Amino acid sequence: MSMLKIYESLLVNIRSAKSGTENEEEIIDTEETSPGVCHSINMNEEVRNAILAYGFFAVIWSFGGVLHPDSKQRFSEYLKNLCDQDPTSSKPRGLQIPRSVQLPKFENVYDIVYVKKKFFSWCLWKDVVTPTKIEDIIKLNMKNNENDVHLMLNDIIVSTPGTAMQMYFLETLLLQDKPLLFVGPTGTGKTAITNSFLRHLPQEKYVVCQINFSVQASANQTQDIFLTKLERRKQRVYGAPLGKQAFVFVDDLNMPAKEKYGAQPPIELLRQWIDHGYWFDRCNKY
Ligand SMILES: Nc1ncnc2c1ncn2[C@@H]1O[C@H](COP(=O)(O)OP(=O)(O)OP(=O)(O)O)[C@@H](O)[C@H]1O
Ligand SMILES: [Mg+2]
């Protein structure tokens, strides 16, 4: 994921948090989240800190997100050293990071998120997990009448730090039109959690086009499938039904077979769409 795309999406959280506070000079006591640290910050300072902390978070999940697990540990240590107050540690001279933004010393940087509860602070993903309540899942799955509940075992997502993290990125990036890619070991819920998120989006606002890649998937086939799922708006423009937004979910992205030169044409087609925003019409050649 691009660092700036993540950063841009995160800054919206500050804007919405700020608009919810009428008095910018409101004094906030940080004693509750940082025991032992007794200082007060005003709203402007909190916003400045959040801008810096989100910069860290965007770096962690862009440059740091694609690293090999062994390198992730070293990257985590490197970032924490940057924050370290110890004057003997090697870091750019003059770099001063406010205490409330510093990455927690004893946590891995991949295990934390900067969120606003009462006010902004670093939290562990496990602390932002909302417990799974069966009654809420039943309510979400109710169709029109209350006796018509089709609840399958697959509909129940057990909340874990991993689900909280995936949901956070889906909400933060997808709802702001930023494409994102989940990579991880098999059976860790990438498909199940994304499906659950998309299923619970308000249907009057969003439509979801899902496609599962297979070994045989070709670029032409992929283009045709997408275009049949969208509406023709003008001669050369396709889109979601009027007044709605379309989300495209491509599952098992790595599956298409490689061609002679090692490329995977269906993935190249998606890349062209994300980078340039258009495809060529294969019949008219424009
Ligand atoms: N948090 C969870 N709560 C409930 N079920 C889960 C959870 N995580 C995974 N599962 C279940 O584990 C099974 C495998 O999950 P899923 O297919 O989403 O994995 P995946 O990460 O997409 O794997 P692959 O990389 O092979 O596609 C599914 O039956 C799914 O319902
Ligand atoms: Mg999957």
XYZ file of C-alpha atoms and ligand atoms in Angstrom:
318
model
C 0.000 0.000 0.000
C 1.244 3.475 -0.784
C 2.319 5.426 2.284
C 0.588 8.609 1.127
C -2.669 6.791 0.415
C -2.706 5.385 3.941
C -1.691 8.737 5.431
C -4.348 10.652 3.509
C -7.039 8.250 4.700
C -5.880 8.446 8.309
C -5.919 12.242 8.354
C -9.679 12.114 7.818
C -9.926 10.634 11.351
C -8.354 13.814 12.723
C -10.695 16.026 10.732
C -13.754 14.157 11.987
C -12.416 14.094 15.561
C -11.697 17.821 15.392
C -15.106 18.710 14.010
C -16.636 16.835 16.952
C -14.856 19.155 19.379
C -16.198 22.692 19.493
C -13.596 24.169 21.818
C -10.139 23.844 20.247
C -8.427 24.907 23.429
C -10.083 22.170 25.467
C -7.638 20.812 28.033
C -7.211 17.063 27.995
C -5.670 15.189 30.886
C -3.548 12.251 29.671
C -3.279 10.660 33.100
C -5.890 8.016 32.266
C -4.122 6.393 29.277
C -0.536 7.028 30.301
C -0.373 6.282 34.009
C 2.510 8.061 35.657
C 2.630 10.668 32.903
C 0.808 13.649 34.283
C 0.556 16.399 31.732
C -2.218 18.165 29.929
C -2.369 18.942 26.244
C -4.728 21.205 24.388
C -6.664 20.266 21.283
C -4.229 21.897 18.841
C -1.357 19.991 20.356
C -3.347 16.766 20.183
C -3.991 17.348 16.484
C -0.293 18.057 15.855
C 0.623 14.861 17.684
C -1.925 12.830 15.736
C -0.533 14.153 12.431
C 2.906 12.899 13.477
C 1.708 9.576 14.893
C -0.301 8.807 11.740
C 2.903 9.458 9.763
C 4.547 6.686 11.791
C 1.555 4.414 11.318
C 1.517 4.989 7.539
C 5.261 4.215 7.334
C 4.811 1.034 9.389
C 2.080 -0.320 7.093
C 3.542 0.807 3.746
C 7.346 0.366 3.797
C 7.127 -1.939 6.809
C 4.059 -3.858 5.641
C 5.836 -5.606 2.777
C 8.863 -6.778 4.748
C 9.813 -10.370 5.474
C 8.778 -11.394 9.044
C 12.451 -11.429 10.180
C 13.021 -7.919 8.872
C 9.779 -6.700 10.469
C 11.278 -7.246 13.908
C 14.378 -5.211 12.974
C 12.253 -2.484 11.374
C 10.184 -2.289 14.569
C 13.331 -1.861 16.666
C 14.668 0.773 14.244
C 11.510 2.903 14.495
C 11.407 2.623 18.275
C 15.065 3.694 18.437
C 14.158 6.830 16.479
C 11.766 7.744 19.274
C 14.152 6.824 22.036
C 15.079 9.694 24.375
C 18.500 8.161 24.992
C 21.042 10.706 23.597
C 23.554 7.898 22.890
C 21.239 6.052 20.464
C 21.994 6.736 16.786
C 19.330 8.913 15.179
C 19.171 12.132 13.145
C 20.462 15.008 15.235
C 17.785 17.297 16.599
C 14.973 14.804 16.060
C 12.516 15.374 18.884
C 9.341 13.354 19.068
C 6.694 14.386 21.614
C 6.332 11.919 24.442
C 2.683 11.090 23.694
C 3.558 10.127 20.084
C 6.561 7.957 20.895
C 6.138 4.329 19.954
C 5.658 2.171 23.075
C 9.063 0.728 23.973
C 7.999 -2.805 24.821
C 5.544 -3.442 21.980
C 6.109 -4.454 18.398
C 5.108 -1.569 16.112
C 2.857 -3.916 14.113
C 0.786 -4.630 17.230
C -0.286 -1.041 17.861
C -2.670 1.490 16.373
C -3.153 5.199 17.078
C -6.826 5.678 17.864
C -9.093 8.185 19.482
C -11.014 6.737 22.371
C -11.452 9.622 24.810
C -8.443 11.190 23.111
C -5.735 10.006 20.707
C -3.180 7.484 21.942
C -1.329 4.314 20.904
C -3.336 1.175 21.746
C -2.724 -2.510 21.156
C -4.907 -4.074 18.473
C -6.184 -6.462 21.131
C -7.535 -3.475 23.074
C -9.664 -2.291 20.170
C -11.332 -5.679 19.579
C -15.090 -5.435 19.922
C -16.440 -8.691 21.366
C -18.576 -10.820 19.043
C -22.205 -10.685 20.179
C -24.435 -13.362 18.657
C -27.540 -11.111 19.092
C -25.880 -8.402 16.926
C -25.012 -10.935 14.222
C -28.593 -12.225 14.243
C -29.893 -8.636 13.937
C -27.567 -7.917 11.006
C -28.704 -11.066 9.228
C -32.420 -10.458 9.700
C -34.148 -9.932 6.390
C -37.195 -7.650 6.610
C -39.220 -9.808 8.939
C -37.938 -10.818 12.330
C -38.674 -14.529 11.951
C -36.671 -14.800 8.742
C -33.156 -15.342 10.056
C -30.744 -17.353 7.920
C -27.718 -17.595 10.127
C -24.955 -19.885 8.896
C -21.902 -20.828 10.916
C -19.810 -18.988 8.300
C -21.637 -15.723 9.136
C -20.121 -15.694 12.611
C -16.770 -13.935 12.675
C -14.931 -14.367 15.953
C -13.309 -11.052 16.873
C -9.550 -11.258 17.300
C -6.748 -8.668 17.028
C -6.335 -9.899 13.426
C -9.988 -9.259 12.533
C -9.851 -5.846 14.251
C -6.812 -4.937 12.153
C -8.359 -6.094 8.874
C -11.655 -4.319 9.621
C -9.770 -1.118 10.523
C -7.968 -1.060 7.169
C -11.160 -1.891 5.277
C -13.028 0.945 6.992
C -10.170 3.432 6.777
C -9.093 2.828 3.191
C -11.934 1.230 1.268
C -14.573 3.712 2.414
C -12.273 6.449 1.085
C -11.860 4.837 -2.334
C -8.350 3.572 -1.694
C -7.651 0.080 -3.024
C -6.002 -2.341 -0.611
C -4.482 -5.800 -0.731
C -4.445 -8.369 2.063
C -1.597 -10.857 2.048
C -1.135 -13.589 4.645
C -0.966 -17.280 5.450
C -3.811 -19.508 4.317
C -6.872 -19.915 6.563
C -6.367 -16.679 8.495
C -9.721 -15.204 7.499
C -8.758 -12.817 4.681
C -11.728 -13.943 2.588
C -14.165 -14.500 5.478
C -13.574 -11.113 7.142
C -13.662 -9.149 3.865
C -16.886 -10.923 2.872
C -18.416 -10.157 6.244
C -17.449 -6.465 5.943
C -18.870 -6.183 2.411
C -22.061 -8.093 3.297
C -22.887 -5.637 6.051
C -22.458 -2.471 3.973
C -25.731 -0.550 3.448
C -27.201 -1.948 0.215
C -28.791 1.363 -0.732
C -25.324 2.936 -0.978
C -22.966 0.231 -2.227
C -22.857 -2.665 -4.687
C -20.197 -5.345 -4.517
C -18.700 -7.096 -7.543
C -16.822 -10.196 -6.478
C -14.579 -12.300 -8.654
C -12.493 -15.315 -7.645
C -9.367 -15.784 -9.693
C -8.384 -19.285 -10.768
C -5.410 -20.758 -12.609
C -7.275 -20.483 -15.913
C -8.345 -16.828 -15.494
C -7.407 -14.751 -18.528
C -7.266 -10.964 -18.899
C -10.061 -10.911 -21.512
C -12.330 -13.058 -19.362
C -11.655 -10.836 -16.323
C -12.472 -7.662 -18.256
C -15.709 -9.208 -19.586
C -16.817 -10.383 -16.133
C -16.352 -6.922 -14.612
C -18.114 -5.131 -17.438
C -21.141 -7.436 -17.205
C -21.393 -6.647 -13.476
C -21.379 -2.865 -14.068
C -23.923 -0.666 -15.822
C -23.224 1.099 -19.093
C -23.499 4.826 -18.354
C -22.324 6.330 -21.638
C -20.888 4.818 -24.786
C -17.490 4.214 -23.225
C -18.205 4.647 -19.526
C -19.219 1.856 -17.148
C -20.077 2.292 -13.485
C -22.199 1.313 -10.505
C -25.991 1.878 -10.647
C -26.785 5.594 -10.279
C -26.453 6.873 -6.732
C -24.417 3.872 -5.627
C -20.752 3.115 -5.304
C -19.226 -0.171 -6.472
C -16.596 -2.122 -4.577
C -14.651 -4.773 -6.427
C -13.399 -7.722 -4.388
C -10.881 -9.944 -6.162
C -10.204 -13.089 -4.173
C -7.236 -15.442 -4.635
C -5.378 -12.774 -6.595
C -2.207 -14.852 -6.915
C -3.911 -17.754 -8.719
C -3.733 -16.885 -12.481
C -1.103 -18.900 -14.319
C 2.043 -17.106 -15.430
C 2.505 -16.549 -19.155
C 5.696 -17.118 -21.147
C 7.483 -14.055 -19.709
C 6.387 -14.607 -16.110
C 3.589 -12.007 -15.977
C 0.020 -12.735 -14.844
C -2.190 -10.887 -17.377
C -5.398 -10.673 -15.238
C -3.348 -8.994 -12.478
C -1.750 -6.637 -15.021
C -5.256 -5.674 -16.136
C -6.217 -4.769 -12.557
C -2.984 -2.818 -12.150
C -3.795 -0.827 -15.292
C -7.226 0.008 -13.906
C -5.858 1.098 -10.516
C -2.944 3.095 -12.000
C -4.660 4.694 -15.006
C -8.394 4.344 -14.338
C -9.319 2.910 -17.726
C -9.230 -0.151 -19.943
C -9.107 -0.352 -23.714
C -12.112 -1.476 -25.707
C -10.884 -4.641 -27.387
C -13.319 -4.386 -30.319
C -12.898 -0.720 -31.258
C -9.252 -0.481 -30.223
C -9.533 2.771 -28.217
N -11.966 -14.697 12.816
C -12.634 -15.737 12.336
N -13.869 -16.044 12.793
C -14.557 -17.086 12.300
N -14.119 -17.906 11.331
C -12.907 -17.642 10.838
C -12.087 -16.561 11.294
N -10.923 -16.567 10.605
C -11.006 -17.610 9.758
N -12.185 -18.242 9.883
C -12.655 -19.419 9.143
O -11.499 -20.104 8.676
C -11.728 -20.606 7.370
C -10.643 -20.118 6.438
O -10.755 -18.702 6.285
P -10.547 -17.957 4.913
O -11.039 -18.781 3.773
O -11.158 -16.582 5.042
O -8.983 -17.869 4.881
P -8.061 -17.109 3.845
O -7.131 -16.267 4.655
O -8.890 -16.405 2.819
O -7.239 -18.319 3.212
P -6.600 -18.430 1.716
O -5.322 -17.616 1.741
O -6.326 -19.883 1.585
O -7.611 -17.909 0.742
C -13.102 -20.152 6.918
O -14.023 -21.211 7.090
C -13.426 -19.022 7.874
O -14.819 -18.938 8.091
Mg -9.142 -16.666 0.796
